[in-house]
Short mmCIF file of C-alpha atoms in Angstrom, two decimals:
data_model
loop_
_atom_site.label_atom_id
_atom_site.label_comp_id
_atom_site.label_asym_id
_atom_site.label_seq_id
_atom_site.Cartn_x
_atom_site.Cartn_y
_atom_site.Cartn_z
CA MET A 49 -20.95 -26.24 6.62
CA LYS A 50 -22.98 -23.10 6.09
CA ASN A 51 -26.38 -24.80 5.89
CA LEU A 52 -25.49 -26.99 8.86
CA ILE A 53 -24.78 -23.76 10.72
CA ILE A 54 -27.92 -22.08 9.48
CA ASN A 55 -29.99 -24.97 10.79
CA ARG A 56 -28.72 -24.03 14.22
CA TYR A 57 -29.79 -20.39 13.90
CA ALA A 58 -33.28 -21.16 15.16
CA MET A 59 -32.46 -20.54 18.83
CA PHE A 60 -30.96 -17.12 19.52
CA ASN A 61 -31.88 -16.41 23.09
CA ASP A 62 -29.54 -16.70 26.06
CA ASN A 63 -28.47 -20.32 26.28
CA LYS A 64 -26.90 -22.26 29.13
CA ALA A 65 -24.47 -23.63 26.56
CA PRO A 66 -23.57 -22.46 23.04
CA LYS A 67 -25.05 -24.10 19.96
CA TRP A 68 -21.84 -23.69 17.97
CA ILE A 69 -18.29 -24.00 19.32
CA VAL A 70 -15.09 -23.53 17.34
CA LEU A 71 -11.92 -25.03 18.78
CA GLN A 72 -8.56 -23.68 17.70
CA LEU A 73 -6.65 -26.92 18.04
CA VAL A 74 -3.22 -25.50 17.23
CA GLU A 75 -1.54 -22.19 16.48
CA LYS A 76 1.11 -23.69 14.20
CA CYS A 77 0.61 -23.99 10.46
CA ASN A 78 2.62 -25.51 7.63
CA LEU A 79 1.74 -22.68 5.20
CA ARG A 80 2.28 -18.91 5.11
CA CYS A 81 -0.65 -17.68 3.03
CA LYS A 82 -0.11 -14.03 2.16
CA MET A 83 -3.49 -12.69 3.31
CA CYS A 84 -3.72 -14.72 6.55
CA TYR A 85 -4.17 -12.57 9.66
CA GLN A 86 -2.30 -15.22 11.68
CA TRP A 87 0.74 -16.19 9.59
CA GLY A 88 0.42 -13.91 6.53
CA GLU A 89 2.36 -10.83 5.54
CA THR A 90 0.89 -8.77 8.40
CA GLY A 91 -0.06 -11.73 10.59
CA SER A 92 -0.18 -11.41 14.36
CA TYR A 93 1.55 -14.78 14.92
CA LEU A 94 4.76 -13.89 13.09
CA ASP A 95 6.48 -12.82 16.28
CA PHE A 96 5.64 -16.08 18.07
CA GLY A 97 8.63 -18.35 18.69
CA LYS A 98 8.15 -22.03 17.82
CA GLU A 99 8.58 -22.92 21.46
CA ASN A 100 5.67 -20.65 22.39
CA LEU A 101 3.09 -22.10 19.97
CA LYS A 102 0.17 -23.66 21.82
CA LEU A 103 -2.19 -26.56 21.24
CA LEU A 104 -5.50 -27.26 22.95
CA SER A 105 -5.30 -30.42 25.03
CA PHE A 106 -7.61 -33.35 24.36
CA GLU A 107 -8.53 -33.56 28.04
CA VAL A 108 -9.66 -29.94 28.08
CA ILE A 109 -11.71 -30.53 24.92
CA LYS A 110 -13.49 -33.39 26.70
CA ASP A 111 -14.22 -31.09 29.64
CA ILE A 112 -15.62 -28.39 27.35
CA ILE A 113 -18.01 -30.80 25.62
CA ASN A 114 -19.08 -32.40 28.89
CA ASP A 115 -19.71 -28.93 30.35
CA CYS A 116 -22.31 -28.38 27.63
CA GLY A 117 -24.55 -30.99 29.25
CA ASP A 118 -27.47 -32.05 27.08
CA THR A 119 -26.60 -29.49 24.43
CA LYS A 120 -24.81 -31.03 21.46
CA PRO A 121 -23.04 -28.03 19.96
CA TYR A 122 -21.96 -27.97 16.36
CA ILE A 123 -18.16 -28.19 16.51
CA GLY A 124 -15.66 -26.55 14.19
CA LEU A 125 -11.97 -27.43 14.31
CA TYR A 126 -9.37 -25.07 12.93
CA GLY A 127 -5.89 -23.68 13.58
CA GLY A 128 -3.31 -22.92 12.27
CA GLU A 129 -3.72 -26.21 10.54
CA PRO A 130 -5.89 -28.48 12.73
CA LEU A 131 -4.60 -31.71 11.19
CA MET A 132 -1.24 -30.90 12.82
CA HIS A 133 -2.71 -31.62 16.28
CA PRO A 134 -1.09 -34.87 17.48
CA GLU A 135 -4.43 -36.22 18.77
CA ILE A 136 -6.71 -34.99 16.01
CA PHE A 137 -8.19 -38.41 15.27
CA GLU A 138 -8.74 -39.22 18.94
CA ILE A 139 -10.60 -35.91 19.19
CA LEU A 140 -12.74 -36.76 16.16
CA ARG A 141 -13.50 -40.20 17.55
CA PHE A 142 -14.61 -38.68 20.85
CA LEU A 143 -16.90 -36.17 19.12
CA LYS A 144 -18.46 -38.89 16.99
CA GLU A 145 -19.09 -41.01 20.09
CA LYS A 146 -20.92 -37.98 21.50
CA GLU A 147 -22.98 -37.80 18.27
CA ILE A 148 -21.77 -34.27 17.63
CA LYS A 149 -21.68 -32.87 14.10
CA THR A 150 -18.18 -31.66 13.28
CA TYR A 151 -16.38 -29.84 10.48
CA ILE A 152 -12.71 -29.08 9.91
CA ASP A 153 -11.27 -25.95 8.30
CA THR A 154 -8.09 -27.13 6.58
CA ASN A 155 -5.58 -25.84 4.05
CA GLY A 156 -5.91 -29.27 2.43
CA THR A 157 -2.20 -30.11 2.17
CA LEU A 158 -2.37 -32.97 4.70
CA ASN A 159 -5.57 -34.58 3.43
CA GLU A 160 -3.99 -37.07 1.03
CA LYS A 161 -1.86 -38.82 3.64
CA ASN A 162 -4.72 -38.73 6.16
CA ALA A 163 -7.51 -39.67 3.72
CA GLU A 164 -8.32 -43.08 5.18
CA LYS A 165 -8.26 -41.78 8.75
CA LEU A 166 -10.52 -38.87 7.81
CA ILE A 167 -13.06 -41.21 6.28
CA ASP A 168 -12.82 -43.61 9.23
CA SER A 169 -13.39 -40.68 11.61
CA LYS A 170 -16.80 -39.99 9.99
CA VAL A 171 -16.18 -36.24 10.31
CA ASP A 172 -19.14 -34.54 8.64
CA LEU A 173 -17.43 -31.92 6.51
CA LEU A 174 -14.02 -30.72 5.38
CA TRP A 175 -13.73 -27.08 4.36
CA ILE A 176 -10.70 -26.98 2.06
CA SER A 177 -9.02 -23.72 1.09
CA LEU A 178 -8.26 -23.04 -2.58
CA ASP A 179 -7.84 -19.54 -3.93
CA GLY A 180 -7.67 -19.93 -7.68
CA PRO A 181 -6.21 -21.99 -10.52
CA PRO A 182 -2.79 -23.56 -9.83
CA ASP A 183 -0.48 -20.61 -10.49
CA ILE A 184 -2.71 -18.05 -8.75
CA ASN A 185 -3.41 -20.27 -5.75
CA ASP A 186 0.28 -21.00 -5.28
CA ARG A 187 1.25 -17.33 -5.50
CA GLN A 188 -1.14 -16.71 -2.62
CA ARG A 189 -0.61 -19.92 -0.59
CA GLY A 190 2.82 -21.28 -1.54
CA ASN A 191 4.56 -23.28 -4.27
CA GLY A 192 3.09 -26.70 -4.94
CA VAL A 193 0.11 -26.21 -2.63
CA TYR A 194 -2.56 -26.53 -5.33
CA LYS A 195 -1.27 -29.91 -6.49
CA ARG A 196 -1.15 -31.24 -2.93
CA VAL A 197 -4.70 -30.08 -2.22
CA ILE A 198 -6.10 -31.66 -5.39
CA LYS A 199 -4.39 -34.95 -4.61
CA GLY A 200 -6.14 -34.92 -1.24
CA ILE A 201 -9.54 -34.19 -2.78
CA ASP A 202 -9.07 -36.93 -5.36
CA ARG A 203 -7.92 -39.48 -2.79
CA ILE A 204 -10.81 -38.83 -0.41
CA SER A 205 -13.33 -38.87 -3.27
CA TYR A 206 -11.92 -42.16 -4.56
CA LEU A 207 -12.07 -43.82 -1.14
CA LYS A 208 -15.62 -42.55 -0.52
CA ASN A 209 -16.77 -44.07 -3.79
CA GLN A 210 -14.89 -47.30 -3.10
CA ARG A 211 -16.46 -47.66 0.34
CA ASN A 212 -19.86 -46.29 -0.71
CA VAL A 213 -19.88 -43.64 2.03
CA THR A 214 -20.95 -40.00 1.89
CA THR A 215 -18.70 -38.43 4.52
CA PRO A 216 -16.75 -36.38 4.81
CA LYS A 217 -18.57 -33.94 2.55
CA LEU A 218 -16.08 -31.70 0.75
CA GLY A 219 -16.41 -27.92 0.60
CA ILE A 220 -14.16 -25.40 -1.12
CA SER A 221 -13.52 -22.08 0.57
CA LEU A 222 -12.04 -19.29 -1.56
CA THR A 223 -10.83 -15.98 -0.15
CA VAL A 224 -11.16 -13.11 -2.63
CA THR A 225 -8.07 -10.87 -2.68
CA PRO A 226 -6.45 -8.38 -5.08
CA LEU A 227 -4.35 -11.24 -6.47
CA ASN A 228 -7.08 -13.74 -7.35
CA TYR A 229 -10.36 -11.83 -7.83
CA ALA A 230 -10.29 -12.23 -11.63
CA TYR A 231 -9.76 -16.00 -11.50
CA ILE A 232 -12.64 -17.23 -9.32
CA ASN A 233 -14.56 -19.02 -12.03
CA GLU A 234 -11.42 -20.26 -13.76
CA LEU A 235 -10.86 -22.32 -10.62
CA PHE A 236 -14.38 -23.71 -10.35
CA PHE A 237 -15.26 -24.23 -14.03
CA ASP A 238 -11.89 -25.00 -15.65
CA ASN A 239 -9.92 -26.79 -12.95
CA LEU A 240 -12.11 -28.50 -10.35
CA ASP A 241 -14.31 -31.56 -10.69
CA LEU A 242 -17.49 -30.14 -9.21
CA SER A 243 -19.01 -33.60 -8.87
CA GLN A 244 -16.65 -34.06 -5.90
CA ILE A 245 -17.77 -30.85 -4.19
CA GLY A 246 -20.82 -30.43 -1.96
CA SER A 247 -20.37 -26.83 -0.84
CA ILE A 248 -18.66 -23.65 -2.02
CA SER A 249 -18.02 -20.63 0.17
CA ILE A 250 -16.70 -17.36 -1.18
CA GLU A 251 -15.10 -15.27 1.53
CA LEU A 252 -13.73 -11.76 1.16
CA GLN A 253 -10.36 -10.83 2.59
CA ASN A 254 -11.28 -9.57 6.03
CA PHE A 255 -9.71 -6.32 7.12
CA ALA A 256 -10.04 -3.34 9.41
CA THR A 257 -8.63 0.14 9.02
CA ALA A 258 -5.99 1.45 11.41
CA GLU A 259 -8.56 3.90 12.78
CA GLU A 260 -11.07 1.15 13.50
CA HIS A 261 -8.43 -0.91 15.28
CA SER A 262 -7.40 2.06 17.40
CA GLU A 263 -11.01 2.80 18.36
CA TYR A 264 -11.58 -0.89 19.13
CA ALA A 265 -8.61 -0.98 21.53
CA LYS A 266 -9.89 2.20 23.17
CA ILE A 267 -13.32 0.67 23.79
CA LEU A 268 -11.79 -2.51 25.21
CA ASN A 269 -9.85 -0.42 27.69
CA GLU A 270 -12.52 2.10 28.61
CA GLU A 271 -15.67 -0.03 28.52
CA PHE A 272 -14.23 -3.40 29.55
CA GLU A 273 -11.13 -2.34 31.53
CA LEU A 274 -8.81 -4.71 29.65
CA ASN A 275 -5.60 -2.64 29.37
CA THR A 276 -4.73 -3.94 25.90
CA THR A 277 -3.41 -2.70 22.57
CA ALA A 278 -5.48 -5.42 20.83
CA PRO A 279 -2.43 -7.06 19.19
CA ILE A 280 -4.32 -10.00 17.67
CA ALA A 281 -6.83 -7.79 15.91
CA LYS A 282 -3.95 -5.70 14.57
CA GLY A 283 -3.19 -8.58 12.19
CA LEU A 284 -6.37 -7.60 10.33
CA VAL A 285 -5.34 -4.00 9.71
CA GLN A 286 -4.98 -3.07 6.05
CA ASP A 287 -5.08 0.13 4.03
CA PRO A 288 -8.20 -0.08 1.81
CA ALA A 289 -6.03 1.31 -0.98
CA ILE A 290 -4.63 -2.19 -1.58
CA PHE A 291 -8.07 -3.17 -2.94
CA SER A 292 -8.50 -0.12 -5.19
CA GLU A 293 -7.73 -1.92 -8.48
CA MET A 294 -10.25 -4.71 -7.93
CA ASP A 295 -13.01 -4.84 -10.57
CA THR A 296 -16.21 -5.26 -8.58
CA VAL A 297 -18.29 -5.70 -11.75
CA LEU A 298 -16.13 -8.69 -12.68
CA ILE A 299 -16.33 -10.10 -9.15
CA THR A 300 -20.12 -9.79 -9.20
CA SER A 301 -20.59 -11.39 -12.62
CA GLN A 302 -18.42 -14.35 -11.64
CA LEU A 303 -20.28 -14.96 -8.40
CA VAL A 304 -23.71 -14.66 -10.02
CA ARG A 305 -22.71 -17.28 -12.59
CA LEU A 306 -21.16 -19.51 -9.91
CA LYS A 307 -24.23 -19.27 -7.71
CA GLU A 308 -26.50 -20.23 -10.63
CA ALA A 309 -24.28 -23.23 -11.44
CA CYS A 310 -24.34 -24.35 -7.81
CA ILE A 311 -28.14 -24.19 -7.71
CA GLU A 312 -28.34 -26.27 -10.90
CA ARG A 313 -25.92 -28.87 -9.53
CA GLY A 314 -27.30 -29.01 -5.99
CA ILE A 315 -24.12 -27.56 -4.49
CA ASN A 316 -24.51 -25.44 -1.37
CA PHE A 317 -23.37 -21.90 -2.19
CA ASN A 318 -22.39 -19.20 0.26
CA SER A 319 -20.95 -15.75 -0.26
CA SER A 320 -19.83 -13.46 2.55
CA LEU A 321 -21.85 -10.66 0.99
CA LYS A 322 -25.32 -11.93 0.22
CA THR A 323 -26.14 -8.97 -2.02
CA LEU A 324 -24.24 -9.72 -5.22
CA GLU A 325 -24.01 -6.22 -6.65
CA PRO A 326 -20.92 -4.23 -7.73
CA SER A 327 -21.78 -1.30 -5.45
CA ASN A 328 -21.94 -3.60 -2.44
CA PHE A 329 -18.51 -5.10 -3.12
CA LYS A 330 -17.14 -1.61 -3.82
CA SER A 331 -18.37 -0.36 -0.44
CA TYR A 332 -16.79 -3.38 1.28
CA PHE A 333 -13.36 -3.04 -0.29
CA GLU A 334 -13.32 0.72 0.28
CA GLY A 335 -14.12 0.18 3.94
CA ASN A 336 -17.39 2.11 3.60
CA TRP A 337 -19.25 -0.37 5.79
CA ASN A 338 -22.26 1.88 6.37
CA GLU A 339 -23.00 1.91 2.65
CA MET A 340 -23.10 -1.89 2.29
CA GLY A 341 -26.38 -3.56 1.49
CA ASP A 342 -25.37 -6.25 3.99
CA LYS A 343 -24.81 -3.84 6.85
CA LYS A 344 -25.81 -5.22 10.27
CA HIS A 345 -26.85 -3.37 13.41
CA HIS A 346 -26.64 -6.18 15.94
CA CYS A 347 -24.84 -9.48 16.38
CA SER A 348 -26.39 -12.58 17.91
CA PHE A 349 -23.24 -14.69 18.07
CA PRO A 350 -22.41 -13.91 21.73
CA LEU A 351 -25.71 -15.58 22.62
CA THR A 352 -25.05 -18.88 20.89
CA TYR A 353 -21.41 -19.12 19.78
CA ALA A 354 -18.01 -19.54 21.42
CA GLU A 355 -14.42 -20.05 20.34
CA ILE A 356 -11.70 -21.53 22.49
CA THR A 357 -8.18 -20.68 21.41
CA ALA A 358 -5.23 -23.03 21.52
CA LYS A 359 -4.18 -21.20 24.70
CA GLY A 360 -7.54 -22.07 26.27
CA ASP A 361 -8.90 -18.53 26.10
CA VAL A 362 -12.67 -18.25 25.58
CA VAL A 363 -13.98 -15.63 23.17
CA VAL A 364 -17.30 -15.23 21.36
CA CYS A 365 -16.14 -14.07 17.96
CA HIS A 366 -13.57 -14.99 15.35
CA THR A 367 -12.10 -11.50 15.72
CA PHE A 368 -12.37 -10.80 19.45
CA TYR A 369 -9.25 -12.73 20.49
CA ASP A 370 -8.09 -9.68 22.42
CA HIS A 371 -11.27 -9.73 24.52
CA ILE A 372 -10.70 -12.80 26.66
CA LEU A 373 -13.63 -13.87 28.81
CA GLY A 374 -11.86 -16.61 30.73
CA ASN A 375 -9.50 -19.55 30.29
CA VAL A 376 -10.61 -23.19 30.34
CA TYR A 377 -7.33 -24.26 31.94
CA GLU A 378 -8.29 -22.14 34.94
CA THR A 379 -12.12 -22.09 35.00
CA GLY A 380 -14.81 -24.48 33.78
CA PHE A 381 -16.28 -23.58 30.41
CA ASN A 382 -19.84 -23.47 31.74
CA ALA A 383 -18.85 -20.93 34.39
CA ILE A 384 -17.23 -18.74 31.74
CA TRP A 385 -20.18 -19.01 29.34
CA ASN A 386 -22.60 -17.94 32.06
CA GLY A 387 -20.18 -15.54 33.77
CA GLU A 388 -20.33 -11.80 34.36
CA LYS A 389 -17.74 -10.86 31.72
CA LEU A 390 -19.77 -12.44 28.95
CA LYS A 391 -23.00 -10.98 30.29
CA LYS A 392 -21.42 -7.53 30.10
CA LEU A 393 -20.27 -8.07 26.51
CA ARG A 394 -23.70 -9.39 25.49
CA SER A 395 -25.33 -6.35 27.03
CA TYR A 396 -23.00 -4.03 25.10
CA LEU A 397 -23.51 -5.83 21.77
CA ARG A 398 -27.29 -5.76 22.13
CA LYS A 399 -27.03 -1.98 21.80
CA GLN A 400 -24.23 -1.52 19.25
CA LEU A 401 -21.45 -3.26 17.42
CA LEU A 402 -17.74 -2.79 17.98
CA PRO A 403 -15.66 -0.83 15.43
CA ILE A 404 -13.90 -3.99 14.28
CA CYS A 405 -17.00 -6.15 13.80
CA THR A 406 -17.01 -5.63 10.03
CA ALA A 407 -13.57 -7.32 9.89
CA CYS A 408 -15.07 -10.55 11.22
CA CYS A 409 -16.28 -13.24 8.81
CA ARG A 410 -19.01 -14.18 11.33
CA TYR A 411 -20.49 -10.68 10.87
CA TYR A 412 -21.63 -11.72 7.41
CA TYR A 413 -23.46 -14.77 8.79
CA ASN A 414 -25.17 -12.70 11.45
CA PRO A 415 -28.64 -14.21 11.91
CA ALA A 416 -29.95 -10.85 13.11
CA SER A 417 -30.00 -9.84 9.46
CA GLY A 418 -32.63 -12.42 8.62
CA THR A 419 -30.59 -13.44 5.57
CA ASN A 420 -28.56 -16.61 5.23
#
């Protein structure tokens, strides 16, 4: 996915329609991964009743895409678990008919039973979450999850070979946490068949401090008149002390080796922090963002990127779910994208970032940095 995204980083001026749109198809998920800011131990969705969980309607998705006119945005589908949307394959068929490149972020547990449909859909890429060898992954994501994910990978790979097709490409996304940081390369070198994998992405557990969250809510209220406590972003709040025992030298050495192996094998490699140095990881996990080698000063995503939540709310960042710019059930997407609320946010972000920006995974793909 990452190099598909990077190919779309060429145009970062104000656009009539975004170049990249992520659709949160559903809020519900069949897992409770410990570090997840939605359904994890401090997740913001934990107080949601089952009857209140939303899904984005297929008809609204059609309207969003049609509102983009001649622009063919790169589409990401996620959740929750996106494969739990009852019309997921109708959605994929529609996007393929529109000749739109599409990826899915999935926990991988539903891939085996949906393998044939996924191949038939011609979806471009599946990003599958695995966080370590079997015992470590399952401590972080749930009992039996690793085995289910591998069965899905094997089944899709078998069917692709049988049919002599190349899609969907398979990518592995690993989130580095205090539980699994020492086992990154044990997963990739001792457990996975890398011949099945086209991309690897190493993400760091995203977090914000309580102070940053408080300041963020204050800015939303004072600068943007939102009257909010920023409850969604609160799911990202962690005390940096939970990361204090992590060996950043070990993390660095593993990622350097993994990157070299990916280059040799022709596997796309991405790491949230591009600068693979112990001091850089140390600054990140201590929350000393200003000392990071990958520090950014501006963000271009509001110019080219949008997310639509399962509720229909439009935001321009994976973290700004408390800063709603409009709702596609009430207003056309094009009107929201070119509306005054988004113009005001763009104007603000051209001058400075928000306190919580460093807790957003998109921050580390910020094209303003000039590094990909």
